[in-house]
């Protein structure tokens, strides 16, 4: 049995993984869908000091308090920033990383530095308090503003990430102007990564649930890089 720790993207809570959680548990695994501080049902925690470090601590706290080991961290979009920081800080508790159409940052990167100009315009559309970026109009009605400091703070890495050998990237190739295209093109040439391209929009959990489930189940297994992809994978 594996333990999947699921980290949502901007403005979303753990609810965005609901169907995926049920499927993973149906296969006998433990699945922990998280909601980060200041968002969704944790919106009451929103304040100016909620930043990327806060969100990393949200996840490391769950791993430590639950004594979770050999976790598969799966992060969607912004969640890639968070899971990278978590794996760097607690590499001994992480067996695999699965980036779901997500940022794959290096030391010193932030969402702001990695984003396109269009995305930066969105990040700058803050609500009246100045603490959070408004959700985009087409988001799920449950989406809430996202702490803007988490988008601006650079990620600091200490080298612990290097010990996590099993790394998977899942690219949604339906969006021709995706912010993650360059990441996908770079990682598919790297033999230390297993890379999949799915016929899906950015919301992989909604658009390609069967394929995504197969990829995550594979990430939990002994294979890692070099494991044959499921149908629809790269």
mmCIF file of C-alpha atoms in Angstrom:
data_model
loop_
_atom_site.group_PDB
_atom_site.id
_atom_site.type_symbol
_atom_site.label_atom_id
_atom_site.label_comp_id
_atom_site.label_asym_id
_atom_site.label_seq_id
_atom_site.Cartn_x
_atom_site.Cartn_y
_atom_site.Cartn_z
ATOM 1 C CA UNK A 1 0.000 0.000 0.000
ATOM 2 C CA UNK A 2 1.307 3.437 -0.950
ATOM 3 C CA UNK A 3 0.439 6.784 0.589
ATOM 4 C CA UNK A 4 -0.431 9.465 -1.969
ATOM 5 C CA UNK A 5 -0.268 13.071 -0.780
ATOM 6 C CA UNK A 6 -2.208 15.245 -3.224
ATOM 7 C CA UNK A 7 -1.437 18.971 -3.434
ATOM 8 C CA UNK A 8 -3.797 21.260 -5.388
ATOM 9 C CA UNK A 9 -3.057 24.173 -7.652
ATOM 10 C CA UNK A 10 -3.883 27.833 -7.120
ATOM 11 C CA UNK A 11 -7.261 28.718 -5.625
ATOM 12 C CA UNK A 12 -8.266 25.053 -5.246
ATOM 13 C CA UNK A 13 -8.725 22.816 -2.240
ATOM 14 C CA UNK A 14 -8.344 19.112 -1.696
ATOM 15 C CA UNK A 15 -11.829 18.686 -3.157
ATOM 16 C CA UNK A 16 -10.386 18.883 -6.686
ATOM 17 C CA UNK A 17 -8.952 15.374 -6.154
ATOM 18 C CA UNK A 18 -12.192 13.812 -4.896
ATOM 19 C CA UNK A 19 -12.686 11.281 -7.699
ATOM 20 C CA UNK A 20 -8.981 10.451 -7.845
ATOM 21 C CA UNK A 21 -8.919 9.856 -4.087
ATOM 22 C CA UNK A 22 -11.795 7.395 -4.344
ATOM 23 C CA UNK A 23 -10.056 5.523 -7.164
ATOM 24 C CA UNK A 24 -6.712 5.339 -5.343
ATOM 25 C CA UNK A 25 -8.389 4.083 -2.195
ATOM 26 C CA UNK A 26 -10.320 1.591 -4.271
ATOM 27 C CA UNK A 27 -6.958 0.124 -5.288
ATOM 28 C CA UNK A 28 -5.992 -0.289 -1.649
ATOM 29 C CA UNK A 29 -3.829 2.812 -1.251
ATOM 30 C CA UNK A 30 -3.989 5.648 1.227
ATOM 31 C CA UNK A 31 -4.766 9.026 -0.350
ATOM 32 C CA UNK A 32 -4.503 12.337 1.496
ATOM 33 C CA UNK A 33 -5.984 15.311 -0.410
ATOM 34 C CA UNK A 34 -4.678 18.497 1.191
ATOM 35 C CA UNK A 35 -5.938 22.063 1.249
ATOM 36 C CA UNK A 36 -3.267 24.711 1.757
ATOM 37 C CA UNK A 37 -3.462 27.583 4.251
ATOM 38 C CA UNK A 38 -5.571 30.527 3.150
ATOM 39 C CA UNK A 39 -7.540 28.652 0.477
ATOM 40 C CA UNK A 40 -10.976 26.981 0.306
ATOM 41 C CA UNK A 41 -12.118 25.627 3.690
ATOM 42 C CA UNK A 42 -8.892 27.076 5.141
ATOM 43 C CA UNK A 43 -9.557 30.570 3.754
ATOM 44 C CA UNK A 44 -9.978 31.852 7.309
ATOM 45 C CA UNK A 45 -6.197 31.462 7.678
ATOM 46 C CA UNK A 46 -5.507 33.986 4.909
ATOM 47 C CA UNK A 47 -3.227 36.810 5.945
ATOM 48 C CA UNK A 48 -0.349 38.722 4.410
ATOM 49 C CA UNK A 49 2.267 36.354 5.802
ATOM 50 C CA UNK A 50 0.905 33.203 4.150
ATOM 51 C CA UNK A 51 3.612 32.366 1.623
ATOM 52 C CA UNK A 52 5.296 29.433 -0.094
ATOM 53 C CA UNK A 53 7.072 28.429 3.100
ATOM 54 C CA UNK A 54 3.691 28.292 4.854
ATOM 55 C CA UNK A 55 2.359 25.892 2.234
ATOM 56 C CA UNK A 56 5.461 23.721 2.395
ATOM 57 C CA UNK A 57 5.001 23.553 6.172
ATOM 58 C CA UNK A 58 1.359 22.560 5.686
ATOM 59 C CA UNK A 59 2.527 19.416 3.905
ATOM 60 C CA UNK A 60 5.615 18.621 5.958
ATOM 61 C CA UNK A 61 3.416 18.870 9.046
ATOM 62 C CA UNK A 62 1.072 16.207 7.670
ATOM 63 C CA UNK A 63 3.968 13.881 6.837
ATOM 64 C CA UNK A 64 5.592 14.278 10.226
ATOM 65 C CA UNK A 65 2.446 14.168 12.372
ATOM 66 C CA UNK A 66 1.165 11.101 10.531
ATOM 67 C CA UNK A 67 4.627 9.503 10.410
ATOM 68 C CA UNK A 68 4.137 9.109 6.663
ATOM 69 C CA UNK A 69 7.044 7.408 4.907
ATOM 70 C CA UNK A 70 7.649 6.445 1.270
ATOM 71 C CA UNK A 71 5.024 8.987 0.211
ATOM 72 C CA UNK A 72 4.113 9.665 -3.393
ATOM 73 C CA UNK A 73 3.724 13.426 -3.644
ATOM 74 C CA UNK A 74 1.452 14.511 -6.493
ATOM 75 C CA UNK A 75 1.084 18.228 -7.157
ATOM 76 C CA UNK A 76 -1.094 19.970 -9.713
ATOM 77 C CA UNK A 77 0.083 23.252 -11.276
ATOM 78 C CA UNK A 78 1.196 25.532 -8.366
ATOM 79 C CA UNK A 79 1.357 22.361 -6.259
ATOM 80 C CA UNK A 80 4.629 21.550 -8.023
ATOM 81 C CA UNK A 81 6.285 24.453 -6.192
ATOM 82 C CA UNK A 82 5.088 23.123 -2.852
ATOM 83 C CA UNK A 83 5.965 19.465 -3.371
ATOM 84 C CA UNK A 84 9.476 20.347 -4.532
ATOM 85 C CA UNK A 85 10.081 22.212 -1.291
ATOM 86 C CA UNK A 86 8.597 19.371 0.759
ATOM 87 C CA UNK A 87 10.798 16.742 -0.896
ATOM 88 C CA UNK A 88 13.871 18.925 -0.346
ATOM 89 C CA UNK A 89 13.114 19.280 3.364
ATOM 90 C CA UNK A 90 11.952 15.716 4.077
ATOM 91 C CA UNK A 91 13.581 13.510 1.419
ATOM 92 C CA UNK A 92 13.593 10.504 3.739
ATOM 93 C CA UNK A 93 9.790 10.474 3.765
ATOM 94 C CA UNK A 94 9.303 10.789 -0.004
ATOM 95 C CA UNK A 95 9.550 7.877 -2.452
ATOM 96 C CA UNK A 96 8.294 9.544 -5.627
ATOM 97 C CA UNK A 97 7.277 12.873 -7.122
ATOM 98 C CA UNK A 98 4.479 13.208 -9.667
ATOM 99 C CA UNK A 99 4.098 16.646 -11.249
ATOM 100 C CA UNK A 100 0.638 17.043 -12.801
ATOM 101 C CA UNK A 101 0.990 19.756 -15.467
ATOM 102 C CA UNK A 102 2.923 21.617 -12.819
ATOM 103 C CA UNK A 103 5.866 23.882 -12.141
ATOM 104 C CA UNK A 104 9.207 22.103 -11.631
ATOM 105 C CA UNK A 105 11.262 24.809 -9.923
ATOM 106 C CA UNK A 106 14.952 25.052 -9.201
ATOM 107 C CA UNK A 107 16.619 26.925 -6.362
ATOM 108 C CA UNK A 108 15.631 30.598 -6.424
ATOM 109 C CA UNK A 109 12.628 30.153 -8.710
ATOM 110 C CA UNK A 110 9.179 31.482 -7.892
ATOM 111 C CA UNK A 111 5.854 31.260 -9.655
ATOM 112 C CA UNK A 112 6.389 34.867 -10.690
ATOM 113 C CA UNK A 113 9.753 34.199 -12.361
ATOM 114 C CA UNK A 114 8.507 31.027 -14.071
ATOM 115 C CA UNK A 115 5.178 32.461 -15.256
ATOM 116 C CA UNK A 116 4.326 34.045 -18.575
ATOM 117 C CA UNK A 117 3.405 37.715 -18.827
ATOM 118 C CA UNK A 118 -0.253 36.741 -19.111
ATOM 119 C CA UNK A 119 -0.063 34.729 -15.911
ATOM 120 C CA UNK A 120 1.665 37.580 -14.119
ATOM 121 C CA UNK A 121 -1.253 39.823 -15.021
ATOM 122 C CA UNK A 122 -3.527 37.294 -13.355
ATOM 123 C CA UNK A 123 -1.313 37.097 -10.258
ATOM 124 C CA UNK A 124 -1.477 40.896 -9.966
ATOM 125 C CA UNK A 125 -5.301 40.869 -9.923
ATOM 126 C CA UNK A 126 -5.518 40.886 -6.135
ATOM 127 C CA UNK A 127 -8.578 41.244 -3.970
ATOM 128 C CA UNK A 128 -9.231 44.297 -1.785
ATOM 129 C CA UNK A 129 -7.022 43.217 1.140
ATOM 130 C CA UNK A 130 -4.030 42.868 -1.142
ATOM 131 C CA UNK A 131 -3.372 39.428 0.313
ATOM 132 C CA UNK A 132 -4.660 37.164 -2.444
ATOM 133 C CA UNK A 133 -5.067 36.698 -6.194
ATOM 134 C CA UNK A 134 -8.640 36.293 -7.416
ATOM 135 C CA UNK A 135 -9.627 32.974 -9.021
ATOM 136 C CA UNK A 136 -10.177 33.063 -12.771
ATOM 137 C CA UNK A 137 -13.828 33.322 -13.902
ATOM 138 C CA UNK A 138 -13.967 29.815 -15.384
ATOM 139 C CA UNK A 139 -12.693 28.091 -12.224
ATOM 140 C CA UNK A 140 -14.872 25.773 -10.170
ATOM 141 C CA UNK A 141 -17.364 27.775 -8.062
ATOM 142 C CA UNK A 142 -15.625 26.452 -4.947
ATOM 143 C CA UNK A 143 -12.349 28.177 -5.881
ATOM 144 C CA UNK A 144 -11.232 31.000 -3.600
ATOM 145 C CA UNK A 145 -8.538 33.701 -3.733
ATOM 146 C CA UNK A 146 -4.967 32.414 -3.427
ATOM 147 C CA UNK A 147 -2.265 33.951 -1.172
ATOM 148 C CA UNK A 148 -0.251 36.192 -3.449
ATOM 149 C CA UNK A 149 2.920 36.001 -1.312
ATOM 150 C CA UNK A 150 3.157 32.292 -2.160
ATOM 151 C CA UNK A 151 3.476 33.245 -5.836
ATOM 152 C CA UNK A 152 6.200 35.831 -5.243
ATOM 153 C CA UNK A 153 8.446 34.075 -2.710
ATOM 154 C CA UNK A 154 11.510 32.332 -4.204
ATOM 155 C CA UNK A 155 11.924 28.658 -3.359
ATOM 156 C CA UNK A 156 15.122 27.831 -1.506
ATOM 157 C CA UNK A 157 16.481 24.315 -1.958
ATOM 158 C CA UNK A 158 19.202 22.692 0.130
ATOM 159 C CA UNK A 159 20.073 19.616 -1.932
ATOM 160 C CA UNK A 160 17.789 17.086 -0.258
ATOM 161 C CA UNK A 161 15.703 16.785 -3.398
ATOM 162 C CA UNK A 162 18.518 14.919 -5.164
ATOM 163 C CA UNK A 163 17.895 11.776 -3.117
ATOM 164 C CA UNK A 164 14.345 11.362 -4.492
ATOM 165 C CA UNK A 165 15.028 9.290 -7.599
ATOM 166 C CA UNK A 166 11.544 8.459 -8.875
ATOM 167 C CA UNK A 167 10.188 11.470 -10.758
ATOM 168 C CA UNK A 168 7.199 11.632 -13.083
ATOM 169 C CA UNK A 169 5.871 14.492 -15.184
ATOM 170 C CA UNK A 170 2.369 14.476 -16.699
ATOM 171 C CA UNK A 171 1.800 17.076 -19.406
ATOM 172 C CA UNK A 172 -1.604 18.201 -20.645
ATOM 173 C CA UNK A 173 -1.049 18.667 -24.358
ATOM 174 C CA UNK A 174 -4.478 19.994 -25.327
ATOM 175 C CA UNK A 175 -3.530 23.565 -24.364
ATOM 176 C CA UNK A 176 -1.301 24.677 -27.234
ATOM 177 C CA UNK A 177 -0.096 27.772 -25.364
ATOM 178 C CA UNK A 178 0.579 26.010 -22.091
ATOM 179 C CA UNK A 179 2.987 27.558 -19.620
ATOM 180 C CA UNK A 180 4.348 24.054 -19.064
ATOM 181 C CA UNK A 181 5.282 23.179 -22.652
ATOM 182 C CA UNK A 182 8.935 24.129 -22.223
ATOM 183 C CA UNK A 183 9.127 22.081 -19.015
ATOM 184 C CA UNK A 184 7.680 19.057 -20.785
ATOM 185 C CA UNK A 185 10.074 19.402 -23.721
ATOM 186 C CA UNK A 186 13.057 19.668 -21.392
ATOM 187 C CA UNK A 187 12.157 16.765 -19.116
ATOM 188 C CA UNK A 188 11.264 14.302 -21.873
ATOM 189 C CA UNK A 189 14.922 14.415 -22.916
ATOM 190 C CA UNK A 190 16.087 13.659 -19.373
ATOM 191 C CA UNK A 191 16.459 9.898 -18.704
ATOM 192 C CA UNK A 192 16.011 10.407 -14.957
ATOM 193 C CA UNK A 193 12.350 11.358 -15.545
ATOM 194 C CA UNK A 194 9.337 9.390 -16.720
ATOM 195 C CA UNK A 195 7.280 11.751 -18.872
ATOM 196 C CA UNK A 196 3.716 11.348 -20.109
ATOM 197 C CA UNK A 197 1.696 13.545 -22.481
ATOM 198 C CA UNK A 198 -2.072 13.174 -22.176
ATOM 199 C CA UNK A 199 -4.838 14.421 -24.446
ATOM 200 C CA UNK A 200 -6.219 16.667 -21.726
ATOM 201 C CA UNK A 201 -6.756 20.220 -20.642
ATOM 202 C CA UNK A 202 -4.907 21.594 -17.643
ATOM 203 C CA UNK A 203 -7.376 19.936 -15.253
ATOM 204 C CA UNK A 204 -6.022 16.420 -15.709
ATOM 205 C CA UNK A 205 -8.098 15.082 -12.834
ATOM 206 C CA UNK A 206 -11.283 15.961 -14.712
ATOM 207 C CA UNK A 207 -10.258 15.434 -18.345
ATOM 208 C CA UNK A 208 -8.109 12.283 -18.180
ATOM 209 C CA UNK A 209 -8.959 10.486 -14.918
ATOM 210 C CA UNK A 210 -8.337 6.924 -16.126
ATOM 211 C CA UNK A 211 -4.967 7.682 -17.663
ATOM 212 C CA UNK A 212 -3.883 9.782 -14.692
ATOM 213 C CA UNK A 213 -4.841 7.043 -12.257
ATOM 214 C CA UNK A 214 -2.734 4.525 -14.186
ATOM 215 C CA UNK A 215 0.281 6.830 -14.155
ATOM 216 C CA UNK A 216 0.036 7.451 -10.415
ATOM 217 C CA UNK A 217 -0.323 3.751 -9.674
ATOM 218 C CA UNK A 218 2.813 3.178 -11.737
ATOM 219 C CA UNK A 219 4.652 5.915 -9.810
ATOM 220 C CA UNK A 220 3.936 4.043 -6.591
ATOM 221 C CA UNK A 221 5.466 0.841 -7.904
ATOM 222 C CA UNK A 222 9.076 -0.302 -8.069
ATOM 223 C CA UNK A 223 9.617 0.876 -11.641
ATOM 224 C CA UNK A 224 10.219 4.618 -11.704
ATOM 225 C CA UNK A 225 12.073 5.955 -14.762
ATOM 226 C CA UNK A 226 11.943 3.500 -17.619
ATOM 227 C CA UNK A 227 8.654 1.914 -16.552
ATOM 228 C CA UNK A 228 6.438 1.501 -19.650
ATOM 229 C CA UNK A 229 3.771 4.229 -19.720
ATOM 230 C CA UNK A 230 0.078 3.497 -19.696
ATOM 231 C CA UNK A 231 -1.959 4.051 -22.836
ATOM 232 C CA UNK A 232 -1.843 7.708 -23.814
ATOM 233 C CA UNK A 233 1.497 8.320 -22.099
ATOM 234 C CA UNK A 234 4.726 9.467 -23.653
#
